[in-house]
Amino acid sequence: MLKRLIVIVTAATLFSSSLTLAETKKPKPPDKFPPSPLEITTPDPLLPRLPKNKQPLTLEEQQNLEPALDALNQEAAAKLQAGDQVAAFEIWNRELRLRRFLGSSLEVQALSRVGAIAWKQNDSQEVQYITQRLQAIQKQVQSQKKTAQIDLELWRSLGQAYQNVRSPKLALEAYDQVLLVVRQQKSTTVLVEILKTIGELNLSWFDYRKAAPIYEELLGLATSVGDRVNELTYLQRLAEIYEQTNQPQQSLNVLNKLAEIYVNENNLTEIPELKLAIASNYESLAKKDPNLLLEAFKNYQEAYTTAWQLQEYVRAGEALQKLIALYRSQGQTDEALQASEILVQIQTQAANFYGLMQAYDQIGQLYLERKEFPQAVTAFQKGLELAHQLKHQEAYFTGQIEKVSKANL
């Protein structure tokens, strides 16, 4: 019995000791993120000595290193073309590690080049490494005081590099720095170039709110020098922006300027679509100011009239449909009927049988509202004839005819 007790105590002691040992020697958690290959500090045969105290390489050392790095770039490109993506980026990462010894400007250009390739190859990890390195350079640049020209070129390179790795927020931060310098230099040509880059970048990521003031400024610059081509481009951009951001008054200001330019240039082909957009904006604003409905009616009518003159029957039909809907919303059934009869002519002219069938349906519904049942039946019967031809909505028109016929008894 005593011997058995000793065995139990000994076993318990051993278990307790092993538990204590396990607690004191916990395994280290694995690294969540592998170290960036761009931060490896192992000596490289192409760099015989590491520059001390952050001193740059001598001119001779740079002249020896640069062609060797160009050769690495070509070697990596050949590997990628041969289908060995892993080896290609290993070589490119070696090139990028060494490029930093040639100065920030050349390094950023190389990071930009390889970043574009990494994005195209869908190598998200490589894109992350390059983005991190670009951010480190940006932080370094921000902490240093350099001349405006050097800052400008480097910030522009950073902006382009961030674009290549699809980091729009970081790209815009870089271009904002460029914009500050350019405004101080008062160079209109460069200012326009940078503003266009910022505007297009915002639009490409659907940030319409931030794009709006950029294109307003570009419009002002173009107008001030009589640059009609770019004035039209910026007005079109602003029209899109204000439509997307649901700003009808700002949209109207832009669309009316566009319409004025097109009329002055006798470019009537653009007018129907513009007038439709103008009318739609007036209709939106009329919810707060009913007096503006007259402007909506007027512009829908102008859209229809111009489209008819240009024989753009589809656009003319679209304008009439909008006009009819507006008449009906205001209880103007007679006017809606007149416009619907014209719509029949337009859809016939355009050989749009589906649109013609819908027009007859619309006329039938309007006659129903006026309780003029025989006329409604006639309209639905014409719609049914077209439905048979199209093999579409036959049951609907048959049902409408039966319903109206019973109501007429």
mmCIF file of C-alpha atoms in Angstrom:
data_model
loop_
_atom_site.group_PDB
_atom_site.id
_atom_site.type_symbol
_atom_site.label_atom_id
_atom_site.label_comp_id
_atom_site.label_asym_id
_atom_site.label_seq_id
_atom_site.Cartn_x
_atom_site.Cartn_y
_atom_site.Cartn_z
ATOM 1 C CA MET A 1 0.000 0.000 0.000
ATOM 2 C CA LEU A 2 2.836 2.387 0.899
ATOM 3 C CA LYS A 3 4.658 1.506 -2.329
ATOM 4 C CA ARG A 4 1.536 2.282 -4.397
ATOM 5 C CA LEU A 5 1.134 5.671 -2.641
ATOM 6 C CA ILE A 6 4.776 6.573 -3.439
ATOM 7 C CA VAL A 7 4.176 5.753 -7.132
ATOM 8 C CA ILE A 8 1.074 7.975 -7.258
ATOM 9 C CA VAL A 9 2.860 10.921 -5.572
ATOM 10 C CA THR A 10 5.874 10.552 -7.867
ATOM 11 C CA ALA A 11 3.634 10.506 -10.967
ATOM 12 C CA ALA A 12 1.768 13.605 -9.775
ATOM 13 C CA THR A 13 5.049 15.401 -9.120
ATOM 14 C CA LEU A 14 6.328 14.568 -12.618
ATOM 15 C CA PHE A 15 3.073 15.733 -14.220
ATOM 16 C CA SER A 16 3.213 19.002 -12.244
ATOM 17 C CA SER A 17 6.845 19.546 -13.283
ATOM 18 C CA SER A 18 6.090 18.907 -16.953
ATOM 19 C CA LEU A 19 3.146 21.330 -16.796
ATOM 20 C CA THR A 20 5.350 24.036 -15.257
ATOM 21 C CA LEU A 21 7.981 23.416 -17.939
ATOM 22 C CA ALA A 22 5.337 23.685 -20.654
ATOM 23 C CA GLU A 23 4.141 26.983 -19.220
ATOM 24 C CA THR A 24 7.627 28.498 -18.993
ATOM 25 C CA LYS A 25 8.656 27.356 -22.493
ATOM 26 C CA LYS A 26 5.701 28.409 -24.629
ATOM 27 C CA PRO A 27 6.398 28.097 -28.349
ATOM 28 C CA LYS A 28 6.867 31.410 -30.171
ATOM 29 C CA PRO A 29 3.958 32.295 -32.447
ATOM 30 C CA PRO A 30 4.863 32.165 -36.129
ATOM 31 C CA ASP A 31 5.347 35.474 -37.937
ATOM 32 C CA LYS A 32 2.073 36.594 -39.438
ATOM 33 C CA PHE A 33 3.798 38.451 -42.245
ATOM 34 C CA PRO A 34 7.088 37.364 -43.811
ATOM 35 C CA PRO A 35 9.760 40.067 -43.894
ATOM 36 C CA SER A 36 9.788 42.214 -46.998
ATOM 37 C CA PRO A 37 12.425 41.095 -49.521
ATOM 38 C CA LEU A 38 13.065 44.770 -50.181
ATOM 39 C CA GLU A 39 14.446 45.181 -46.654
ATOM 40 C CA ILE A 40 17.025 42.373 -46.776
ATOM 41 C CA THR A 41 20.457 43.713 -45.720
ATOM 42 C CA THR A 42 22.638 40.807 -46.831
ATOM 43 C CA PRO A 43 25.714 42.112 -48.724
ATOM 44 C CA ASP A 44 25.341 41.916 -52.498
ATOM 45 C CA PRO A 45 28.212 41.159 -54.934
ATOM 46 C CA LEU A 46 27.137 44.155 -57.039
ATOM 47 C CA LEU A 47 27.727 46.468 -54.092
ATOM 48 C CA PRO A 48 31.299 45.936 -52.850
ATOM 49 C CA ARG A 49 30.863 48.301 -49.932
ATOM 50 C CA LEU A 50 27.896 49.611 -47.986
ATOM 51 C CA PRO A 51 27.818 53.420 -47.921
ATOM 52 C CA LYS A 52 28.632 54.650 -44.421
ATOM 53 C CA ASN A 53 26.707 57.349 -42.595
ATOM 54 C CA LYS A 54 24.136 57.366 -45.411
ATOM 55 C CA GLN A 55 26.675 58.864 -47.759
ATOM 56 C CA PRO A 56 25.785 58.339 -51.437
ATOM 57 C CA LEU A 57 27.873 56.226 -53.754
ATOM 58 C CA THR A 58 30.627 57.920 -55.649
ATOM 59 C CA LEU A 59 29.954 58.843 -59.260
ATOM 60 C CA GLU A 60 32.162 55.973 -60.434
ATOM 61 C CA GLU A 61 30.309 53.488 -58.213
ATOM 62 C CA GLN A 62 26.967 54.716 -59.550
ATOM 63 C CA GLN A 63 28.192 54.412 -63.137
ATOM 64 C CA ASN A 64 29.222 50.822 -62.454
ATOM 65 C CA LEU A 65 26.045 49.875 -60.593
ATOM 66 C CA GLU A 66 23.391 51.346 -62.876
ATOM 67 C CA PRO A 67 24.038 49.227 -65.998
ATOM 68 C CA ALA A 68 24.242 46.117 -63.803
ATOM 69 C CA LEU A 69 20.788 46.899 -62.413
ATOM 70 C CA ASP A 70 19.437 47.475 -65.919
ATOM 71 C CA ALA A 71 20.737 44.019 -66.783
ATOM 72 C CA LEU A 72 18.904 42.552 -63.763
ATOM 73 C CA ASN A 73 15.704 44.169 -64.991
ATOM 74 C CA GLN A 74 16.122 42.577 -68.416
ATOM 75 C CA GLU A 75 16.912 39.202 -66.847
ATOM 76 C CA ALA A 76 13.771 39.381 -64.678
ATOM 77 C CA ALA A 77 11.631 40.322 -67.671
ATOM 78 C CA ALA A 78 13.008 37.322 -69.586
ATOM 79 C CA LYS A 79 12.187 35.008 -66.659
ATOM 80 C CA LEU A 80 8.636 36.325 -66.525
ATOM 81 C CA GLN A 81 8.198 35.866 -70.260
ATOM 82 C CA ALA A 82 9.423 32.287 -69.870
ATOM 83 C CA GLY A 83 6.709 31.688 -67.266
ATOM 84 C CA ASP A 84 8.884 31.700 -64.121
ATOM 85 C CA GLN A 85 7.152 34.456 -62.151
ATOM 86 C CA VAL A 86 8.715 33.539 -58.797
ATOM 87 C CA ALA A 87 12.269 33.787 -60.124
ATOM 88 C CA ALA A 88 11.414 36.981 -62.007
ATOM 89 C CA PHE A 89 10.297 38.821 -58.886
ATOM 90 C CA GLU A 90 13.244 37.500 -56.891
ATOM 91 C CA ILE A 91 15.525 39.191 -59.428
ATOM 92 C CA TRP A 92 13.420 42.359 -59.505
ATOM 93 C CA ASN A 93 13.486 42.540 -55.695
ATOM 94 C CA ARG A 94 17.271 42.315 -55.777
ATOM 95 C CA GLU A 95 17.318 45.128 -58.326
ATOM 96 C CA LEU A 96 14.987 47.245 -56.167
ATOM 97 C CA ARG A 97 17.102 46.685 -53.036
ATOM 98 C CA LEU A 98 20.119 48.034 -54.888
ATOM 99 C CA ARG A 99 18.297 50.869 -56.647
ATOM 100 C CA ARG A 100 17.918 52.701 -53.354
ATOM 101 C CA PHE A 101 21.661 53.354 -53.392
ATOM 102 C CA LEU A 102 21.205 55.460 -56.534
ATOM 103 C CA GLY A 103 18.878 57.923 -54.806
ATOM 104 C CA SER A 104 15.172 58.191 -54.020
ATOM 105 C CA SER A 105 14.137 59.437 -57.448
ATOM 106 C CA LEU A 106 15.584 56.484 -59.378
ATOM 107 C CA GLU A 107 14.366 54.042 -56.737
ATOM 108 C CA VAL A 108 10.777 55.331 -56.923
ATOM 109 C CA GLN A 109 10.826 55.081 -60.724
ATOM 110 C CA ALA A 110 11.974 51.455 -60.456
ATOM 111 C CA LEU A 111 9.380 50.668 -57.777
ATOM 112 C CA SER A 112 6.748 52.188 -60.035
ATOM 113 C CA ARG A 113 7.815 50.043 -62.979
ATOM 114 C CA VAL A 114 7.905 46.777 -61.032
ATOM 115 C CA GLY A 115 4.728 47.683 -59.137
ATOM 116 C CA ALA A 116 2.831 47.975 -62.415
ATOM 117 C CA ILE A 117 4.068 44.536 -63.449
ATOM 118 C CA ALA A 118 3.173 43.021 -60.062
ATOM 119 C CA TRP A 119 -0.362 44.415 -60.307
ATOM 120 C CA LYS A 120 -0.758 43.082 -63.820
ATOM 121 C CA GLN A 121 0.437 39.654 -62.667
ATOM 122 C CA ASN A 122 -2.006 39.769 -59.726
ATOM 123 C CA ASP A 123 0.856 39.388 -57.219
ATOM 124 C CA SER A 124 -0.770 41.072 -54.228
ATOM 125 C CA GLN A 125 2.104 40.324 -51.849
ATOM 126 C CA GLU A 126 4.652 41.973 -54.132
ATOM 127 C CA VAL A 127 2.325 44.964 -54.540
ATOM 128 C CA GLN A 128 2.179 45.207 -50.749
ATOM 129 C CA TYR A 129 5.981 45.141 -50.420
ATOM 130 C CA ILE A 130 6.367 47.891 -53.009
ATOM 131 C CA THR A 131 3.612 50.016 -51.479
ATOM 132 C CA GLN A 132 5.250 49.752 -48.052
ATOM 133 C CA ARG A 133 8.593 50.823 -49.493
ATOM 134 C CA LEU A 134 6.991 53.778 -51.284
ATOM 135 C CA GLN A 135 5.392 54.861 -48.011
ATOM 136 C CA ALA A 136 8.758 54.639 -46.258
ATOM 137 C CA ILE A 137 10.301 56.881 -48.920
ATOM 138 C CA GLN A 138 7.382 59.310 -48.639
ATOM 139 C CA LYS A 139 7.846 59.507 -44.882
ATOM 140 C CA GLN A 140 11.542 60.155 -45.376
ATOM 141 C CA VAL A 141 10.871 62.892 -47.929
ATOM 142 C CA GLN A 142 8.357 64.578 -45.636
ATOM 143 C CA SER A 143 10.928 64.744 -42.849
ATOM 144 C CA GLN A 144 13.542 66.404 -45.057
ATOM 145 C CA LYS A 145 13.765 69.942 -46.358
ATOM 146 C CA LYS A 146 14.574 69.980 -50.032
ATOM 147 C CA THR A 147 14.276 72.461 -52.864
ATOM 148 C CA ALA A 148 10.896 72.873 -54.528
ATOM 149 C CA GLN A 149 12.100 71.382 -57.827
ATOM 150 C CA ILE A 150 13.443 68.180 -56.254
ATOM 151 C CA ASP A 151 10.284 67.828 -54.163
ATOM 152 C CA LEU A 152 8.111 68.324 -57.224
ATOM 153 C CA GLU A 153 9.758 65.640 -59.322
ATOM 154 C CA LEU A 154 9.938 63.141 -56.490
ATOM 155 C CA TRP A 155 6.327 63.703 -55.439
ATOM 156 C CA ARG A 156 5.174 63.316 -59.026
ATOM 157 C CA SER A 157 7.060 60.025 -59.259
ATOM 158 C CA LEU A 158 5.484 58.886 -55.992
ATOM 159 C CA GLY A 159 2.032 59.796 -57.280
ATOM 160 C CA GLN A 160 2.532 57.775 -60.460
ATOM 161 C CA ALA A 161 3.968 54.848 -58.511
ATOM 162 C CA TYR A 162 0.962 54.767 -56.181
ATOM 163 C CA GLN A 163 -1.300 54.809 -59.228
ATOM 164 C CA ASN A 164 0.555 51.815 -60.659
ATOM 165 C CA VAL A 165 -0.045 49.787 -57.481
ATOM 166 C CA ARG A 166 -3.684 50.966 -57.351
ATOM 167 C CA SER A 167 -3.467 53.010 -54.153
ATOM 168 C CA PRO A 168 -5.593 56.033 -55.121
ATOM 169 C CA LYS A 169 -5.683 57.597 -51.667
ATOM 170 C CA LEU A 170 -1.901 57.574 -51.394
ATOM 171 C CA ALA A 171 -1.562 58.796 -54.985
ATOM 172 C CA LEU A 172 -3.839 61.747 -54.257
ATOM 173 C CA GLU A 173 -1.819 62.610 -51.151
ATOM 174 C CA ALA A 174 1.302 62.751 -53.315
ATOM 175 C CA TYR A 175 -0.345 64.843 -56.035
ATOM 176 C CA ASP A 176 -1.689 67.245 -53.391
ATOM 177 C CA GLN A 177 1.935 67.933 -52.433
ATOM 178 C CA VAL A 178 2.767 68.474 -56.102
ATOM 179 C CA LEU A 179 -0.169 70.853 -56.429
ATOM 180 C CA LEU A 180 1.097 72.974 -53.539
ATOM 181 C CA VAL A 181 4.458 73.434 -55.242
ATOM 182 C CA VAL A 182 2.948 74.087 -58.674
ATOM 183 C CA ARG A 183 0.617 76.763 -57.303
ATOM 184 C CA GLN A 184 3.640 78.540 -55.818
ATOM 185 C CA GLN A 185 5.447 78.380 -59.149
ATOM 186 C CA LYS A 186 2.401 79.896 -60.925
ATOM 187 C CA SER A 187 2.910 77.775 -64.039
ATOM 188 C CA THR A 188 -0.522 77.452 -65.675
ATOM 189 C CA THR A 189 0.534 74.661 -68.031
ATOM 190 C CA VAL A 190 1.837 72.437 -65.241
ATOM 191 C CA LEU A 191 -1.095 73.391 -62.997
ATOM 192 C CA VAL A 192 -3.585 72.213 -65.643
ATOM 193 C CA GLU A 193 -1.655 68.962 -66.084
ATOM 194 C CA ILE A 194 -1.672 68.173 -62.352
ATOM 195 C CA LEU A 195 -5.318 69.175 -61.908
ATOM 196 C CA LYS A 196 -6.300 66.883 -64.789
ATOM 197 C CA THR A 197 -4.378 64.017 -63.190
ATOM 198 C CA ILE A 198 -6.100 64.580 -59.837
ATOM 199 C CA GLY A 199 -9.517 64.951 -61.478
ATOM 200 C CA GLU A 200 -9.180 61.800 -63.562
ATOM 201 C CA LEU A 201 -7.897 59.861 -60.558
ATOM 202 C CA ASN A 202 -10.917 60.908 -58.490
ATOM 203 C CA LEU A 203 -13.284 60.017 -61.322
ATOM 204 C CA SER A 204 -11.648 56.627 -61.880
ATOM 205 C CA TRP A 205 -12.483 55.756 -58.256
ATOM 206 C CA PHE A 206 -15.969 57.356 -58.479
ATOM 207 C CA ASP A 207 -15.180 60.071 -55.945
ATOM 208 C CA TYR A 208 -17.374 62.651 -57.692
ATOM 209 C CA ARG A 209 -17.558 65.044 -54.744
ATOM 210 C CA LYS A 210 -13.795 65.604 -54.738
ATOM 211 C CA ALA A 211 -13.629 65.692 -58.527
ATOM 212 C CA ALA A 212 -16.176 68.540 -58.810
ATOM 213 C CA PRO A 213 -14.030 71.474 -57.545
ATOM 214 C CA ILE A 214 -11.079 70.228 -59.599
ATOM 215 C CA TYR A 215 -13.045 70.342 -62.852
ATOM 216 C CA GLU A 216 -14.633 73.655 -61.898
ATOM 217 C CA GLU A 217 -11.132 75.103 -61.588
ATOM 218 C CA LEU A 218 -10.079 73.527 -64.892
ATOM 219 C CA LEU A 219 -13.184 74.972 -66.533
ATOM 220 C CA GLY A 220 -12.321 78.432 -65.233
ATOM 221 C CA LEU A 221 -8.763 78.162 -66.558
ATOM 222 C CA ALA A 222 -9.940 76.980 -69.994
ATOM 223 C CA THR A 223 -12.579 79.688 -70.239
ATOM 224 C CA SER A 224 -10.099 82.414 -69.266
ATOM 225 C CA VAL A 225 -7.848 81.615 -72.235
ATOM 226 C CA GLY A 226 -10.617 80.788 -74.708
ATOM 227 C CA ASP A 227 -9.730 77.099 -74.907
ATOM 228 C CA ARG A 228 -13.057 75.944 -76.370
ATOM 229 C CA VAL A 229 -12.057 72.280 -76.838
ATOM 230 C CA ASN A 230 -11.115 71.741 -73.204
ATOM 231 C CA GLU A 231 -13.968 73.957 -72.033
ATOM 232 C CA LEU A 232 -16.395 71.501 -73.628
ATOM 233 C CA THR A 233 -14.528 68.525 -72.123
ATOM 234 C CA TYR A 234 -14.665 69.959 -68.598
ATOM 235 C CA LEU A 235 -18.334 70.918 -68.945
ATOM 236 C CA GLN A 236 -19.131 67.351 -69.996
ATOM 237 C CA ARG A 237 -17.191 65.993 -67.022
ATOM 238 C CA LEU A 238 -19.049 68.323 -64.669
ATOM 239 C CA ALA A 239 -22.392 67.345 -66.174
ATOM 240 C CA GLU A 240 -21.590 63.709 -65.388
ATOM 241 C CA ILE A 241 -20.363 64.578 -61.892
ATOM 242 C CA TYR A 242 -23.444 66.625 -60.942
ATOM 243 C CA GLU A 243 -25.751 63.965 -62.341
ATOM 244 C CA GLN A 244 -24.030 61.274 -60.284
ATOM 245 C CA THR A 245 -24.143 63.407 -57.122
ATOM 246 C CA ASN A 246 -27.779 64.439 -57.686
ATOM 247 C CA GLN A 247 -27.151 68.196 -57.738
ATOM 248 C CA PRO A 248 -29.789 69.444 -60.205
ATOM 249 C CA GLN A 249 -29.066 73.171 -59.891
ATOM 250 C CA GLN A 250 -25.317 72.759 -60.513
ATOM 251 C CA SER A 251 -26.143 70.343 -63.311
ATOM 252 C CA LEU A 252 -28.454 72.912 -64.908
ATOM 253 C CA ASN A 253 -25.750 75.571 -64.836
ATOM 254 C CA VAL A 254 -23.395 73.276 -66.727
ATOM 255 C CA LEU A 255 -25.946 71.843 -69.167
ATOM 256 C CA ASN A 256 -27.237 75.277 -70.145
ATOM 257 C CA LYS A 257 -23.676 76.407 -70.906
ATOM 258 C CA LEU A 258 -23.179 73.313 -73.048
ATOM 259 C CA ALA A 259 -26.449 73.899 -74.895
ATOM 260 C CA GLU A 260 -25.510 77.524 -75.569
ATOM 261 C CA ILE A 261 -22.156 76.486 -77.034
ATOM 262 C CA TYR A 262 -23.697 73.793 -79.257
ATOM 263 C CA VAL A 263 -26.393 76.146 -80.558
ATOM 264 C CA ASN A 264 -23.791 78.837 -81.326
ATOM 265 C CA GLU A 265 -21.734 76.249 -83.203
ATOM 266 C CA ASN A 266 -24.870 74.939 -84.961
ATOM 267 C CA ASN A 267 -24.131 71.483 -83.530
ATOM 268 C CA LEU A 268 -27.769 70.468 -83.107
ATOM 269 C CA THR A 269 -27.120 66.730 -82.837
ATOM 270 C CA GLU A 270 -26.191 67.175 -79.166
ATOM 271 C CA ILE A 271 -29.260 69.270 -78.328
ATOM 272 C CA PRO A 272 -31.983 66.602 -77.842
ATOM 273 C CA GLU A 273 -30.038 64.697 -75.202
ATOM 274 C CA LEU A 274 -29.022 67.929 -73.456
ATOM 275 C CA LYS A 275 -32.582 69.241 -73.434
ATOM 276 C CA LEU A 276 -33.811 65.965 -71.958
ATOM 277 C CA ALA A 277 -31.267 66.267 -69.137
ATOM 278 C CA ILE A 278 -32.129 69.936 -68.578
ATOM 279 C CA ALA A 279 -35.851 69.158 -68.426
ATOM 280 C CA SER A 280 -35.251 66.313 -65.980
ATOM 281 C CA ASN A 281 -33.329 68.644 -63.649
ATOM 282 C CA TYR A 282 -36.069 71.266 -63.793
ATOM 283 C CA GLU A 283 -38.568 68.524 -62.953
ATOM 284 C CA SER A 284 -36.514 67.606 -59.878
ATOM 285 C CA LEU A 285 -36.251 71.236 -58.755
ATOM 286 C CA ALA A 286 -39.999 71.729 -59.325
ATOM 287 C CA LYS A 287 -40.671 69.547 -56.276
ATOM 288 C CA LYS A 288 -39.658 72.593 -54.206
ATOM 289 C CA ASP A 289 -40.620 75.282 -56.708
ATOM 290 C CA PRO A 290 -43.646 74.257 -58.862
ATOM 291 C CA ASN A 291 -43.116 77.283 -61.115
ATOM 292 C CA LEU A 292 -40.128 75.484 -62.642
ATOM 293 C CA LEU A 293 -42.446 72.877 -64.195
ATOM 294 C CA LEU A 294 -42.977 75.274 -67.102
ATOM 295 C CA GLU A 295 -39.249 75.063 -67.849
ATOM 296 C CA ALA A 296 -39.449 71.267 -67.720
ATOM 297 C CA PHE A 297 -42.328 71.245 -70.232
ATOM 298 C CA LYS A 298 -40.505 73.711 -72.481
ATOM 299 C CA ASN A 299 -37.264 71.697 -72.589
ATOM 300 C CA TYR A 300 -39.000 68.352 -73.188
ATOM 301 C CA GLN A 301 -40.819 69.962 -76.109
ATOM 302 C CA GLU A 302 -37.553 71.393 -77.475
ATOM 303 C CA ALA A 303 -35.919 67.984 -77.141
ATOM 304 C CA TYR A 304 -38.752 66.376 -79.106
ATOM 305 C CA THR A 305 -38.871 69.083 -81.786
ATOM 306 C CA THR A 306 -35.107 69.074 -82.418
ATOM 307 C CA ALA A 307 -34.931 65.274 -82.484
ATOM 308 C CA TRP A 308 -37.820 65.168 -84.993
ATOM 309 C CA GLN A 309 -36.046 67.696 -87.229
ATOM 310 C CA LEU A 310 -32.890 65.583 -87.076
ATOM 311 C CA GLN A 311 -34.945 62.434 -87.792
ATOM 312 C CA GLU A 312 -33.720 60.962 -84.507
ATOM 313 C CA TYR A 313 -37.000 59.176 -83.915
ATOM 314 C CA VAL A 314 -35.863 57.129 -80.934
ATOM 315 C CA ARG A 315 -34.768 60.274 -79.096
ATOM 316 C CA ALA A 316 -37.952 62.064 -80.164
ATOM 317 C CA GLY A 317 -40.012 59.180 -78.768
ATOM 318 C CA GLU A 318 -38.085 59.305 -75.502
ATOM 319 C CA ALA A 319 -38.771 63.044 -75.158
ATOM 320 C CA LEU A 320 -42.476 62.553 -75.842
ATOM 321 C CA GLN A 321 -42.717 59.759 -73.278
ATOM 322 C CA LYS A 322 -41.219 62.097 -70.665
ATOM 323 C CA LEU A 323 -43.595 64.848 -71.727
ATOM 324 C CA ILE A 324 -46.626 62.552 -71.540
ATOM 325 C CA ALA A 325 -45.638 61.358 -68.058
ATOM 326 C CA LEU A 326 -45.324 64.975 -66.926
ATOM 327 C CA TYR A 327 -48.730 65.870 -68.406
ATOM 328 C CA ARG A 328 -50.324 62.906 -66.616
ATOM 329 C CA SER A 329 -48.685 63.820 -63.299
ATOM 330 C CA GLN A 330 -50.338 67.253 -63.580
ATOM 331 C CA GLY A 331 -53.737 65.807 -64.557
ATOM 332 C CA GLN A 332 -53.520 67.226 -68.082
ATOM 333 C CA THR A 333 -55.142 64.273 -69.816
ATOM 334 C CA ASP A 334 -56.060 66.095 -73.039
ATOM 335 C CA GLU A 335 -52.476 67.214 -73.603
ATOM 336 C CA ALA A 336 -51.218 63.717 -72.740
ATOM 337 C CA LEU A 337 -53.579 62.229 -75.358
ATOM 338 C CA GLN A 338 -52.423 64.656 -78.039
ATOM 339 C CA ALA A 339 -48.795 63.871 -77.302
ATOM 340 C CA SER A 340 -49.577 60.120 -77.353
ATOM 341 C CA GLU A 341 -51.117 60.395 -80.821
ATOM 342 C CA ILE A 342 -47.921 62.094 -82.013
ATOM 343 C CA LEU A 343 -45.934 59.321 -80.323
ATOM 344 C CA VAL A 344 -47.797 56.769 -82.467
ATOM 345 C CA GLN A 345 -46.610 58.589 -85.581
ATOM 346 C CA ILE A 346 -43.033 58.694 -84.336
ATOM 347 C CA GLN A 347 -42.928 55.003 -83.402
ATOM 348 C CA THR A 348 -44.441 54.134 -86.800
ATOM 349 C CA GLN A 349 -41.800 56.241 -88.530
ATOM 350 C CA ALA A 350 -39.078 54.542 -86.488
ATOM 351 C CA ALA A 351 -40.593 51.078 -87.177
ATOM 352 C CA ASN A 352 -40.490 50.516 -83.417
ATOM 353 C CA PHE A 353 -43.367 48.047 -83.099
ATOM 354 C CA TYR A 354 -42.801 47.370 -79.423
ATOM 355 C CA GLY A 355 -42.845 51.131 -78.720
ATOM 356 C CA LEU A 356 -45.942 51.460 -80.910
ATOM 357 C CA MET A 357 -47.711 48.733 -78.924
ATOM 358 C CA GLN A 358 -46.875 50.582 -75.681
ATOM 359 C CA ALA A 359 -48.161 53.843 -77.179
ATOM 360 C CA TYR A 360 -51.545 52.256 -77.931
ATOM 361 C CA ASP A 361 -51.657 50.871 -74.403
ATOM 362 C CA GLN A 362 -50.974 54.350 -73.060
ATOM 363 C CA ILE A 363 -53.748 55.855 -75.201
ATOM 364 C CA GLY A 364 -56.146 53.166 -73.988
ATOM 365 C CA GLN A 365 -55.336 53.957 -70.357
ATOM 366 C CA LEU A 366 -55.841 57.688 -70.943
ATOM 367 C CA TYR A 367 -59.265 57.087 -72.515
ATOM 368 C CA LEU A 368 -60.133 54.893 -69.543
ATOM 369 C CA GLU A 369 -59.324 57.792 -67.214
ATOM 370 C CA ARG A 370 -61.812 59.901 -69.202
ATOM 371 C CA LYS A 371 -64.320 57.006 -69.168
ATOM 372 C CA GLU A 372 -64.444 57.054 -72.963
ATOM 373 C CA PHE A 373 -64.723 53.283 -73.268
ATOM 374 C CA PRO A 374 -65.236 52.803 -77.049
ATOM 375 C CA GLN A 375 -62.075 54.800 -77.795
ATOM 376 C CA ALA A 376 -60.198 52.803 -75.120
ATOM 377 C CA VAL A 377 -61.307 49.500 -76.720
ATOM 378 C CA THR A 378 -60.160 50.705 -80.143
ATOM 379 C CA ALA A 379 -56.707 51.596 -78.755
ATOM 380 C CA PHE A 380 -56.355 48.241 -76.943
ATOM 381 C CA GLN A 381 -57.426 46.365 -80.106
ATOM 382 C CA LYS A 382 -54.649 48.058 -82.080
ATOM 383 C CA GLY A 383 -52.266 47.139 -79.298
ATOM 384 C CA LEU A 384 -53.490 43.521 -79.476
ATOM 385 C CA GLU A 385 -52.810 43.360 -83.224
ATOM 386 C CA LEU A 386 -49.201 44.339 -82.565
ATOM 387 C CA ALA A 387 -49.006 41.947 -79.595
ATOM 388 C CA HIS A 388 -49.988 39.069 -81.936
ATOM 389 C CA GLN A 389 -47.220 40.054 -84.356
ATOM 390 C CA LEU A 390 -44.659 40.322 -81.561
ATOM 391 C CA LYS A 391 -46.049 37.316 -79.658
ATOM 392 C CA HIS A 392 -45.795 39.429 -76.530
ATOM 393 C CA GLN A 393 -48.417 40.638 -73.963
ATOM 394 C CA GLU A 394 -51.292 39.094 -75.933
ATOM 395 C CA ALA A 395 -53.067 37.999 -72.750
ATOM 396 C CA TYR A 396 -52.678 41.495 -71.282
ATOM 397 C CA PHE A 397 -54.392 43.276 -74.193
ATOM 398 C CA THR A 398 -57.109 40.616 -74.411
ATOM 399 C CA GLY A 399 -57.804 41.117 -70.715
ATOM 400 C CA GLN A 400 -57.926 44.914 -71.103
ATOM 401 C CA ILE A 401 -60.451 44.643 -73.947
ATOM 402 C CA GLU A 402 -62.677 42.294 -71.923
ATOM 403 C CA LYS A 403 -62.449 44.534 -68.862
ATOM 404 C CA VAL A 404 -63.368 47.718 -70.787
ATOM 405 C CA SER A 405 -66.158 45.961 -72.717
ATOM 406 C CA LYS A 406 -67.796 44.857 -69.446
ATOM 407 C CA ALA A 407 -67.428 48.348 -68.002
ATOM 408 C CA ASN A 408 -69.143 49.746 -71.087
ATOM 409 C CA LEU A 409 -72.262 47.600 -70.635
#
